[in-house]
PDB file of C-alpha atoms and ligand atoms in Angstrom:
ATOM      1  CA  MET T 261      -0.655  50.251  20.545  1.00 91.00           C
ATOM      2  CA  ARG T 262       0.488  48.425  17.392  1.00 96.00           C
ATOM      3  CA  CYS T 263       2.511  45.210  17.001  1.00 97.00           C
ATOM      4  CA  SER T 264       6.190  45.893  16.241  1.00 96.00           C
ATOM      5  CA  ASN T 265       6.188  43.151  13.569  1.00 96.00           C
ATOM      6  CA  CYS T 266       2.934  43.920  11.754  1.00 96.00           C
ATOM      7  CA  SER T 267       0.253  46.574  11.927  1.00 88.00           C
ATOM      8  CA  SER T 268      -2.237  44.566  14.038  1.00 96.00           C
ATOM      9  CA  GLU T 269      -3.259  45.629  17.504  1.00 97.00           C
ATOM     10  CA  ALA T 270      -0.708  44.653  20.173  1.00 97.00           C
ATOM     11  CA  VAL T 271      -1.750  42.597  23.225  1.00 97.00           C
ATOM     12  CA  ILE T 272       1.509  42.819  25.168  1.00 97.00           C
ATOM     13  CA  THR T 273       4.757  44.749  25.477  1.00 95.00           C
ATOM     14  CA  VAL T 274       7.841  42.638  26.096  1.00 95.00           C
ATOM     15  CA  ARG T 275      10.096  45.191  27.678  1.00 90.00           C
ATOM     16  CA  TRP T 276      13.429  43.402  27.598  1.00 91.00           C
ATOM     17  CA  LYS T 277      13.034  43.136  23.817  1.00 92.00           C
ATOM     18  CA  GLY T 278      11.638  46.645  23.511  1.00 92.00           C
ATOM     19  CA  LYS T 279       8.779  45.258  21.404  1.00 95.00           C
ATOM     20  CA  SER T 280       5.004  45.014  21.429  1.00 97.00           C
ATOM     21  CA  TYR T 281       3.287  42.026  19.893  1.00 98.00           C
ATOM     22  CA  CYS T 282      -0.101  41.088  18.471  1.00 98.00           C
ATOM     23  CA  GLU T 283      -1.514  37.678  19.455  1.00 98.00           C
ATOM     24  CA  ARG T 284       0.126  35.882  16.534  1.00 98.00           C
ATOM     25  CA  HIS T 285       3.561  37.388  16.993  1.00 98.00           C
ATOM     26  CA  PHE T 286       3.426  36.991  20.765  1.00 98.00           C
ATOM     27  CA  ARG T 287       2.699  33.281  20.261  1.00 98.00           C
ATOM     28  CA  ASN T 288       5.787  33.072  18.007  1.00 98.00           C
ATOM     29  CA  TYR T 289       7.905  34.872  20.604  1.00 98.00           C
ATOM     30  CA  PHE T 290       6.617  32.658  23.447  1.00 98.00           C
ATOM     31  CA  LEU T 291       7.207  29.387  21.595  1.00 98.00           C
ATOM     32  CA  GLY T 292      10.580  30.714  20.417  1.00 98.00           C
ATOM     33  CA  GLN T 293      11.717  31.178  24.031  1.00 98.00           C
ATOM     34  CA  ILE T 294      10.765  27.554  24.735  1.00 98.00           C
ATOM     35  CA  ARG T 295      12.469  26.369  21.545  1.00 98.00           C
ATOM     36  CA  LYS T 296      15.656  28.041  22.810  1.00 97.00           C
ATOM     37  CA  VAL T 297      15.652  25.675  25.819  1.00 97.00           C
ATOM     38  CA  LEU T 298      14.697  22.548  23.857  1.00 97.00           C
ATOM     39  CA  ASP T 299      17.260  23.113  21.083  1.00 97.00           C
ATOM     40  CA  LYS T 300      20.148  24.104  23.317  1.00 95.00           C
ATOM     41  CA  TYR T 301      19.830  20.899  25.343  1.00 95.00           C
ATOM     42  CA  GLY T 302      18.615  18.636  22.512  1.00 96.00           C
ATOM     43  CA  VAL T 303      15.477  17.737  24.459  1.00 97.00           C
ATOM     44  CA  LYS T 304      13.349  14.949  22.965  1.00 96.00           C
ATOM     45  CA  GLY T 305      11.562  11.796  24.053  1.00 97.00           C
ATOM     46  CA  GLU T 306       9.049  11.170  26.819  1.00 98.00           C
ATOM     47  CA  ILE T 307       8.258  14.117  29.055  1.00 98.00           C
ATOM     48  CA  ALA T 308       6.342  13.726  32.315  1.00 98.00           C
ATOM     49  CA  VAL T 309       4.580  17.093  32.591  1.00 98.00           C
ATOM     50  CA  ALA T 310       3.629  18.173  36.125  1.00 98.00           C
ATOM     51  CA  LEU T 311       0.301  20.028  36.121  1.00 98.00           C
ATOM     52  CA  SER T 312      -0.819  22.087  39.104  1.00 97.00           C
ATOM     53  CA  GLY T 313      -3.972  23.594  37.610  1.00 96.00           C
ATOM     54  CA  GLY T 314      -2.373  27.052  37.613  1.00 96.00           C
ATOM     55  CA  LYS T 315      -1.520  29.211  34.601  1.00 97.00           C
ATOM     56  CA  ASP T 316       2.169  28.310  34.301  1.00 98.00           C
ATOM     57  CA  SER T 317       1.953  24.538  34.047  1.00 98.00           C
ATOM     58  CA  ALA T 318      -1.188  24.850  31.886  1.00 98.00           C
ATOM     59  CA  ALA T 319       0.549  27.238  29.448  1.00 98.00           C
ATOM     60  CA  MET T 320       3.617  24.979  29.476  1.00 98.00           C
ATOM     61  CA  LEU T 321       1.656  21.872  28.513  1.00 98.00           C
ATOM     62  CA  GLU T 322      -0.221  23.608  25.711  1.00 98.00           C
ATOM     63  CA  ALA T 323       2.997  25.167  24.403  1.00 98.00           C
ATOM     64  CA  LEU T 324       4.830  21.822  24.409  1.00 98.00           C
ATOM     65  CA  THR T 325       2.158  20.315  22.146  1.00 98.00           C
ATOM     66  CA  HIS T 326       3.544  22.581  19.377  1.00 97.00           C
ATOM     67  CA  PHE T 327       6.858  20.703  19.296  1.00 97.00           C
ATOM     68  CA  ARG T 328       7.483  17.468  17.497  1.00 91.00           C
ATOM     69  CA  ASP T 329       9.804  14.818  18.993  1.00 90.00           C
ATOM     70  CA  LEU T 330       8.104  15.128  22.391  1.00 97.00           C
ATOM     71  CA  GLU T 331       5.782  12.553  23.879  1.00 98.00           C
ATOM     72  CA  LEU T 332       3.840  14.314  26.632  1.00 98.00           C
ATOM     73  CA  MET T 333       2.626  12.534  29.747  1.00 98.00           C
ATOM     74  CA  PRO T 334       0.766  15.014  31.944  1.00 98.00           C
ATOM     75  CA  PHE T 335       0.083  14.182  35.591  1.00 98.00           C
ATOM     76  CA  TYR T 336      -1.449  15.877  38.600  1.00 98.00           C
ATOM     77  CA  ILE T 337      -0.665  15.402  42.294  1.00 98.00           C
ATOM     78  CA  ASP T 338      -3.749  15.665  44.501  1.00 97.00           C
ATOM     79  CA  LEU T 339      -2.354  17.003  47.778  1.00 97.00           C
ATOM     80  CA  GLY T 340      -5.629  16.545  49.650  1.00 96.00           C
ATOM     81  CA  ILE T 341      -6.194  20.259  50.334  1.00 95.00           C
ATOM     82  CA  GLU T 342      -9.924  20.560  50.825  1.00 93.00           C
ATOM     83  CA  GLY T 343     -11.862  22.778  48.446  1.00 89.00           C
ATOM     84  CA  TYR T 344      -8.709  23.388  46.408  1.00 95.00           C
ATOM     85  CA  SER T 345      -7.031  20.186  45.197  1.00 97.00           C
ATOM     86  CA  GLU T 346     -10.319  18.921  43.802  1.00 96.00           C
ATOM     87  CA  GLU T 347     -10.912  22.027  41.691  1.00 96.00           C
ATOM     88  CA  LEU T 348      -7.379  22.101  40.306  1.00 97.00           C
ATOM     89  CA  ARG T 349      -7.680  18.458  39.431  1.00 97.00           C
ATOM     90  CA  LYS T 350     -10.888  19.154  37.483  1.00 97.00           C
ATOM     91  CA  ILE T 351      -9.246  22.011  35.592  1.00 98.00           C
ATOM     92  CA  SER T 352      -6.191  19.882  34.772  1.00 98.00           C
ATOM     93  CA  LYS T 353      -8.540  17.206  33.459  1.00 98.00           C
ATOM     94  CA  GLU T 354     -10.367  19.776  31.332  1.00 98.00           C
ATOM     95  CA  LEU T 355      -7.083  21.002  29.876  1.00 98.00           C
ATOM     96  CA  THR T 356      -5.727  17.553  28.978  1.00 98.00           C
ATOM     97  CA  LYS T 357      -9.061  16.619  27.441  1.00 98.00           C
ATOM     98  CA  LYS T 358      -8.970  19.747  25.308  1.00 98.00           C
ATOM     99  CA  LEU T 359      -5.473  18.842  24.129  1.00 98.00           C
ATOM    100  CA  GLY T 360      -6.385  15.190  23.478  1.00 98.00           C
ATOM    101  CA  LEU T 361      -4.066  13.871  26.209  1.00 98.00           C
ATOM    102  CA  GLU T 362      -4.604  11.459  29.104  1.00 98.00           C
ATOM    103  CA  LEU T 363      -4.114  12.763  32.663  1.00 98.00           C
ATOM    104  CA  ASP T 364      -2.570  10.595  35.373  1.00 98.00           C
ATOM    105  CA  VAL T 365      -3.481  11.471  38.958  1.00 98.00           C
ATOM    106  CA  ILE T 366      -1.473  10.679  42.079  1.00 97.00           C
ATOM    107  CA  GLU T 367      -3.560  10.950  45.239  1.00 96.00           C
ATOM    108  CA  LEU T 368      -1.561  11.569  48.378  1.00 96.00           C
ATOM    109  CA  LYS T 369      -4.472  10.635  50.659  1.00 94.00           C
ATOM    110  CA  ARG T 370      -5.223   7.392  48.865  1.00 94.00           C
ATOM    111  CA  GLU T 371      -1.577   6.321  48.818  1.00 92.00           C
ATOM    112  CA  TYR T 372      -0.521   7.458  52.283  1.00 92.00           C
ATOM    113  CA  GLY T 373      -3.776   7.995  54.178  1.00 93.00           C
ATOM    114  CA  LYS T 374      -3.146  11.701  54.772  1.00 93.00           C
ATOM    115  CA  GLY T 375      -3.127  14.944  52.820  1.00 95.00           C
ATOM    116  CA  VAL T 376      -0.762  17.912  53.236  1.00 95.00           C
ATOM    117  CA  PRO T 377      -2.915  19.690  55.907  1.00 94.00           C
ATOM    118  CA  GLU T 378      -2.973  16.618  58.184  1.00 94.00           C
ATOM    119  CA  ILE T 379       0.731  15.873  57.737  1.00 93.00           C
ATOM    120  CA  SER T 380       1.769  19.442  58.494  1.00 91.00           C
ATOM    121  CA  LYS T 381      -0.469  19.583  61.568  1.00 91.00           C
ATOM    122  CA  ARG T 382       0.964  16.368  62.869  1.00 90.00           C
ATOM    123  CA  LYS T 383       4.561  17.386  62.102  1.00 86.00           C
ATOM    124  CA  ARG T 384       3.916  20.934  63.351  1.00 87.00           C
ATOM    125  CA  SER T 385       5.660  22.163  60.180  1.00 86.00           C
ATOM    126  CA  ALA T 386       4.595  24.921  57.806  1.00 87.00           C
ATOM    127  CA  PRO T 387       2.244  23.448  55.161  1.00 90.00           C
ATOM    128  CA  CYS T 388       4.316  24.812  52.255  1.00 88.00           C
ATOM    129  CA  SER T 389       7.456  23.140  53.521  1.00 88.00           C
ATOM    130  CA  VAL T 390       5.694  19.744  53.832  1.00 92.00           C
ATOM    131  CA  CYS T 391       3.995  20.345  50.496  1.00 94.00           C
ATOM    132  CA  GLY T 392       7.305  21.148  48.795  1.00 92.00           C
ATOM    133  CA  THR T 393       8.910  17.930  50.042  1.00 94.00           C
ATOM    134  CA  VAL T 394       5.896  15.853  48.995  1.00 96.00           C
ATOM    135  CA  LYS T 395       5.668  17.409  45.530  1.00 96.00           C
ATOM    136  CA  ARG T 396       9.383  17.174  44.744  1.00 95.00           C
ATOM    137  CA  TYR T 397       9.456  13.541  45.817  1.00 97.00           C
ATOM    138  CA  LEU T 398       6.272  12.381  44.094  1.00 97.00           C
ATOM    139  CA  MET T 399       6.988  14.264  40.850  1.00 98.00           C
ATOM    140  CA  ASN T 400      10.376  12.593  40.509  1.00 98.00           C
ATOM    141  CA  ARG T 401       9.042   9.186  41.538  1.00 97.00           C
ATOM    142  CA  TYR T 402       6.214   9.384  39.012  1.00 98.00           C
ATOM    143  CA  ALA T 403       8.589  10.380  36.187  1.00 98.00           C
ATOM    144  CA  HIS T 404      10.979   7.600  37.173  1.00 98.00           C
ATOM    145  CA  GLU T 405       8.249   4.960  37.351  1.00 97.00           C
ATOM    146  CA  ILE T 406       6.959   5.717  33.862  1.00 98.00           C
ATOM    147  CA  SER T 407      10.584   5.823  32.584  1.00 98.00           C
ATOM    148  CA  ALA T 408      10.226   9.390  31.324  1.00 98.00           C
ATOM    149  CA  ASP T 409      13.308  11.053  29.840  1.00 98.00           C
ATOM    150  CA  TYR T 410      12.463  14.349  31.542  1.00 98.00           C
ATOM    151  CA  LEU T 411      10.272  15.752  34.280  1.00 98.00           C
ATOM    152  CA  ALA T 412       8.902  19.129  33.130  1.00 98.00           C
ATOM    153  CA  THR T 413       7.738  21.757  35.625  1.00 98.00           C
ATOM    154  CA  GLY T 414       6.148  25.157  35.040  1.00 97.00           C
ATOM    155  CA  HIS T 415       8.737  27.328  36.806  1.00 96.00           C
ATOM    156  CA  ASN T 416       9.137  30.617  34.943  1.00 95.00           C
ATOM    157  CA  LEU T 417      11.841  33.288  35.000  1.00 94.00           C
ATOM    158  CA  SER T 418      10.100  35.249  37.777  1.00 91.00           C
ATOM    159  CA  ASP T 419       9.896  32.061  39.915  1.00 90.00           C
ATOM    160  CA  MET T 420      13.549  31.207  39.325  1.00 91.00           C
ATOM    161  CA  VAL T 421      14.768  34.683  40.300  1.00 91.00           C
ATOM    162  CA  THR T 422      12.493  34.693  43.385  1.00 90.00           C
ATOM    163  CA  PHE T 423      13.804  31.265  44.368  1.00 87.00           C
ATOM    164  CA  ALA T 424      17.441  32.308  43.972  1.00 88.00           C
ATOM    165  CA  LEU T 425      17.017  35.629  45.803  1.00 89.00           C
ATOM    166  CA  ASN T 426      15.229  33.854  48.626  1.00 87.00           C
ATOM    167  CA  ASN T 427      18.172  31.479  48.946  1.00 84.00           C
ATOM    168  CA  LEU T 428      20.610  34.379  48.988  1.00 85.00           C
ATOM    169  CA  ILE T 429      18.513  36.137  51.642  1.00 85.00           C
ATOM    170  CA  ASN T 430      18.674  32.971  53.735  1.00 83.00           C
ATOM    171  CA  ALA T 431      22.392  32.419  53.003  1.00 81.00           C
ATOM    172  CA  GLN T 432      21.671  29.023  51.423  1.00 79.00           C
ATOM    173  CA  LEU T 433      24.205  29.113  48.613  1.00 76.00           C
ATOM    174  CA  SER T 434      24.125  25.385  47.964  1.00 70.00           C
ATOM    175  CA  TYR T 435      20.542  25.607  46.656  1.00 70.00           C
ATOM    176  CA  LEU T 436      21.729  27.859  43.834  1.00 72.00           C
ATOM    177  CA  ARG T 437      22.986  24.754  42.098  1.00 69.00           C
ATOM    178  CA  ALA T 438      19.644  24.128  40.416  1.00 79.00           C
ATOM    179  CA  MET T 439      19.663  27.323  38.312  1.00 84.00           C
ATOM    180  CA  ARG T 440      19.441  25.772  34.857  1.00 89.00           C
ATOM    181  CA  PRO T 441      16.637  25.229  32.319  1.00 94.00           C
ATOM    182  CA  VAL T 442      17.665  21.556  32.098  1.00 95.00           C
ATOM    183  CA  LEU T 443      19.279  19.533  34.875  1.00 93.00           C
ATOM    184  CA  PRO T 444      20.735  16.139  34.003  1.00 93.00           C
ATOM    185  CA  GLY T 445      19.304  13.065  35.700  1.00 95.00           C
ATOM    186  CA  ASN T 446      21.189  10.459  37.701  1.00 94.00           C
ATOM    187  CA  PRO T 447      19.887   6.938  36.982  1.00 94.00           C
ATOM    188  CA  GLU T 448      21.867   5.381  39.830  1.00 94.00           C
ATOM    189  CA  PHE T 449      19.899   7.532  42.258  1.00 94.00           C
ATOM    190  CA  ARG T 450      16.642   7.344  40.271  1.00 96.00           C
ATOM    191  CA  LEU T 451      16.791  11.085  39.649  1.00 96.00           C
ATOM    192  CA  VAL T 452      15.006  11.998  36.426  1.00 98.00           C
ATOM    193  CA  ALA T 453      16.382  14.891  34.330  1.00 97.00           C
ATOM    194  CA  ARG T 454      14.525  18.156  34.987  1.00 97.00           C
ATOM    195  CA  LEU T 455      13.176  20.410  32.284  1.00 98.00           C
ATOM    196  CA  ARG T 456      11.907  23.967  32.781  1.00 97.00           C
ATOM    197  CA  PRO T 457      10.495  25.041  29.418  1.00 98.00           C
ATOM    198  CA  LEU T 458       9.361  28.469  30.762  1.00 98.00           C
ATOM    199  CA  TYR T 459      12.820  29.316  32.098  1.00 96.00           C
ATOM    200  CA  PHE T 460      13.154  32.453  29.931  1.00 96.00           C
ATOM    201  CA  LEU T 461       9.539  33.627  30.263  1.00 97.00           C
ATOM    202  CA  ARG T 462       8.101  36.054  32.798  1.00 94.00           C
ATOM    203  CA  ASP T 463       5.041  35.593  34.968  1.00 93.00           C
ATOM    204  CA  TYR T 464       2.839  38.058  33.029  1.00 94.00           C
ATOM    205  CA  GLU T 465       3.932  36.491  29.710  1.00 96.00           C
ATOM    206  CA  THR T 466       2.628  33.043  30.678  1.00 97.00           C
ATOM    207  CA  LEU T 467      -0.584  34.672  31.897  1.00 97.00           C
ATOM    208  CA  VAL T 468      -1.144  36.457  28.570  1.00 98.00           C
ATOM    209  CA  TYR T 469      -0.254  33.273  26.641  1.00 98.00           C
ATOM    210  CA  ALA T 470      -2.805  31.271  28.645  1.00 98.00           C
ATOM    211  CA  ILE T 471      -5.517  33.894  28.095  1.00 98.00           C
ATOM    212  CA  ILE T 472      -5.064  34.414  24.342  1.00 97.00           C
ATOM    213  CA  ASN T 473      -5.022  30.648  23.770  1.00 98.00           C
ATOM    214  CA  ASN T 474      -8.121  29.982  25.902  1.00 98.00           C
ATOM    215  CA  ILE T 475      -6.176  27.610  28.104  1.00 98.00           C
ATOM    216  CA  PRO T 476      -8.191  26.551  31.156  1.00 98.00           C
ATOM    217  CA  PHE T 477      -6.450  27.374  34.440  1.00 98.00           C
ATOM    218  CA  SER T 478      -7.427  28.249  37.985  1.00 96.00           C
ATOM    219  CA  GLU T 479      -6.683  31.551  39.682  1.00 92.00           C
ATOM    220  CA  ASN T 480      -7.744  30.270  43.096  1.00 90.00           C
ATOM    221  CA  LYS T 481      -5.217  30.757  45.844  1.00 88.00           C
ATOM    222  CA  CYS T 482      -4.284  27.807  47.993  1.00 91.00           C
ATOM    223  CA  PRO T 483      -6.032  28.248  51.387  1.00 91.00           C
ATOM    224  CA  LEU T 484      -2.775  27.261  53.107  1.00 90.00           C
ATOM    225  CA  SER T 485      -0.679  29.842  51.285  1.00 82.00           C
ATOM    226  CA  SER T 486      -1.348  32.821  53.560  1.00 68.00           C
ATOM    227  CA  GLY T 487       1.850  34.126  55.002  1.00 61.00           C
ATOM    228  CA  ALA T 488       4.104  32.437  52.419  1.00 63.00           C
ATOM    229  CA  PRO T 489       6.967  34.993  52.514  1.00 70.00           C
ATOM    230  CA  THR T 490       8.105  34.219  48.959  1.00 79.00           C
ATOM    231  CA  LEU T 491       4.834  35.671  47.583  1.00 79.00           C
ATOM    232  CA  LYS T 492       5.848  39.137  48.794  1.00 84.00           C
ATOM    233  CA  LEU T 493       9.305  38.674  47.377  1.00 87.00           C
ATOM    234  CA  LYS T 494       7.826  37.600  44.056  1.00 86.00           C
ATOM    235  CA  SER T 495       5.668  40.714  43.715  1.00 87.00           C
ATOM    236  CA  TRP T 496       8.806  42.731  44.369  1.00 87.00           C
ATOM    237  CA  VAL T 497      10.780  40.730  41.768  1.00 88.00           C
ATOM    238  CA  MET T 498       8.053  41.417  39.217  1.00 84.00           C
ATOM    239  CA  LYS T 499       8.655  45.150  39.619  1.00 88.00           C
ATOM    240  CA  LEU T 500      12.394  44.864  38.964  1.00 88.00           C
ATOM    241  CA  GLU T 501      11.907  45.193  35.229  1.00 86.00           C
ATOM    242  CA  ASP T 502      10.420  48.665  35.761  1.00 85.00           C
ATOM    243  CA  TYR T 503      13.845  49.589  37.011  1.00 86.00           C
ATOM    244  CA  SER T 504      15.768  47.833  34.240  1.00 89.00           C
ATOM    245  CA  PRO T 505      14.103  45.810  31.442  1.00 89.00           C
ATOM    246  CA  LYS T 506      16.852  43.198  31.475  1.00 91.00           C
ATOM    247  CA  ALA T 507      17.036  42.929  35.278  1.00 91.00           C
ATOM    248  CA  LEU T 508      15.583  39.410  35.512  1.00 90.00           C
ATOM    249  CA  LEU T 509      17.612  37.976  32.654  1.00 90.00           C
ATOM    250  CA  ASN T 510      20.817  39.475  34.012  1.00 91.00           C
ATOM    251  CA  LEU T 511      20.089  38.307  37.553  1.00 90.00           C
ATOM    252  CA  LEU T 512      19.588  34.823  36.185  1.00 88.00           C
ATOM    253  CA  LYS T 513      22.924  35.001  34.365  1.00 88.00           C
ATOM    254  CA  SER T 514      24.622  36.147  37.564  1.00 89.00           C
ATOM    255  CA  PHE T 515      23.096  33.270  39.525  1.00 86.00           C
ATOM    256  CA  GLU T 516      24.256  30.817  36.871  1.00 84.00           C
ATOM    257  CA  ARG T 517      27.786  32.184  37.167  1.00 84.00           C
ATOM    258  CA  ILE T 518      27.729  31.892  40.945  1.00 83.00           C
ATOM    259  CA  GLU T 519      26.522  28.339  40.480  1.00 80.00           C
ATOM    260  CA  GLU T 520      29.392  27.505  38.139  1.00 77.00           C
ATOM    261  CA  ARG T 521      31.818  28.577  40.819  1.00 77.00           C
ATOM    262  CA  LEU T 522      30.229  26.546  43.547  1.00 73.00           C
ATOM    263  CA  GLU T 523      31.667  23.128  44.120  1.00 59.00           C
ATOM    264  CA  ARG T 524      29.631  20.222  42.805  1.00 56.00           C
ATOM    265  CA  GLU T 525      28.393  18.280  45.772  1.00 54.00           C
ATOM    266  CA  GLU T 526      26.807  15.354  43.951  1.00 52.00           C
ATOM    267  CA  GLU T 527      29.132  12.981  45.817  1.00 56.00           C
ATOM    268  CA  GLY T 528      27.074  13.776  48.909  1.00 76.00           C
ATOM    269  CA  LEU T 529      24.159  11.778  47.432  1.00 84.00           C
ATOM    270  CA  ARG T 530      23.228   8.414  48.887  1.00 91.00           C
ATOM    271  CA  HIS T 531      20.312   5.998  48.660  1.00 94.00           C
ATOM    272  CA  CYS T 532      17.460   6.384  51.160  1.00 95.00           C
ATOM    273  CA  GLU T 533      17.420   3.252  53.336  1.00 95.00           C
ATOM    274  CA  ILE T 534      13.648   2.968  53.000  1.00 96.00           C
ATOM    275  CA  CYS T 535      12.750   3.881  49.414  1.00 96.00           C
ATOM    276  CA  GLY T 536      16.121   3.872  47.639  1.00 95.00           C
ATOM    277  CA  TYR T 537      15.664   7.294  46.024  1.00 95.00           C
ATOM    278  CA  ALA T 538      18.334   9.997  46.284  1.00 92.00           C
ATOM    279  CA  THR T 539      18.920  11.778  49.580  1.00 91.00           C
ATOM    280  CA  SER T 540      21.755  13.414  51.489  1.00 85.00           C
ATOM    281  CA  THR T 541      20.711  11.827  54.779  1.00 89.00           C
ATOM    282  CA  ARG T 542      20.250   8.171  55.846  1.00 93.00           C
ATOM    283  CA  ILE T 543      16.469   8.324  55.330  1.00 95.00           C
ATOM    284  CA  CYS T 544      15.019  10.821  52.846  1.00 95.00           C
ATOM    285  CA  LYS T 545      12.837  13.736  53.919  1.00 93.00           C
ATOM    286  CA  PHE T 546       9.730  12.208  52.318  1.00 95.00           C
ATOM    287  CA  CYS T 547      10.123   8.839  54.083  1.00 95.00           C
ATOM    288  CA  ARG T 548      10.651  10.668  57.373  1.00 93.00           C
ATOM    289  CA  LEU T 549       7.390  12.524  56.775  1.00 91.00           C
ATOM    290  CA  VAL T 550       5.556   9.290  55.977  1.00 89.00           C
ATOM    291  CA  ARG T 551       6.973   7.618  59.037  1.00 87.00           C
TER     292      ARG T 551
HETATM  293 FE1  LIG P 739       1.436  23.640  48.741  1.00 57.16          FE
HETATM  294 FE2  LIG P 739       1.928  25.956  50.004  1.00 57.16          FE
HETATM  295 FE3  LIG P 739       1.500  25.909  47.352  1.00 57.16          FE
HETATM  296 FE4  LIG P 739      -0.507  25.431  49.067  1.00 57.16          FE
HETATM  297  S1  LIG P 739       0.635  27.348  48.848  1.00 57.16           S
HETATM  298  S2  LIG P 739      -0.044  24.271  47.191  1.00 57.16           S
HETATM  299  S3  LIG P 739       0.551  24.322  50.687  1.00 57.16           S
HETATM  300  S4  LIG P 739       3.220  24.974  48.454  1.00 57.16           S
HETATM  301 ZN1  LIG P 740       1.999  41.186  14.747  1.00 57.16          ZN
HETATM  302 ZN1  LIG P 741      12.972   7.602  51.091  1.00 57.16          ZN
END
């Protein structure tokens, strides 16, 4: 298979474009999709980059180093998952070292005395639900504390479509409000603006980008992930482009349109009585967990 832009050997076929690319032209395509997000929203300044040790956040960080006007501040949240968090932390460290950046680490156990497995056992809640609350809270708090202009996460197009479909399946329309590559912040509620640089890129595209650029990442599965229903849904979402090459992009557009029609419910925000961060209840979910 040959690259559609030159005669070199192709490493990937990007079906929605109907093109195959060699390493060099795939890199251009990949960075171009990120540039689309950055330019459209005029993103610049300090970016707190959330690293998980997986391929998406690793590819995101490396890709962002190709853009001027961005000051990158990578960080890693150690969730205290034995035999897993430690390895991902090491890999994140290796990556930032390779890129000449400093890595900040937030340790759940050191700060709160317990990791995700202990909290979920005690709360009798599913680990991923506890983990989600903890990550969302600590990522935003970290970005706020270092006064970052944006908090960047490695969610890609396949993740976004999976997330939206899952919400539709569970009839949770209000969660569709977050379907944007950039979400504005709200300083009054200490909410930092969110940035999803990989918003237009598919799962297999970030994987190929990470491999051809020798980006260190871990393929280990979280030992607590078994039974996460969204994993099944995601593998199904990834097959949608066999049916129609533009399926994911068009689904995303449809979700954005649904979102536009939904009423803005920002007025429902209030300050958590314990930590002061944004919540829709008297005490935020994270503080309830800690308590
Ligand atoms: Fe957290 Fe669940 Fe992901 Fe494990 S699989 S890191 S518990 S969200
Ligand atoms: Zn080429
Ligand atoms: Zn709180």
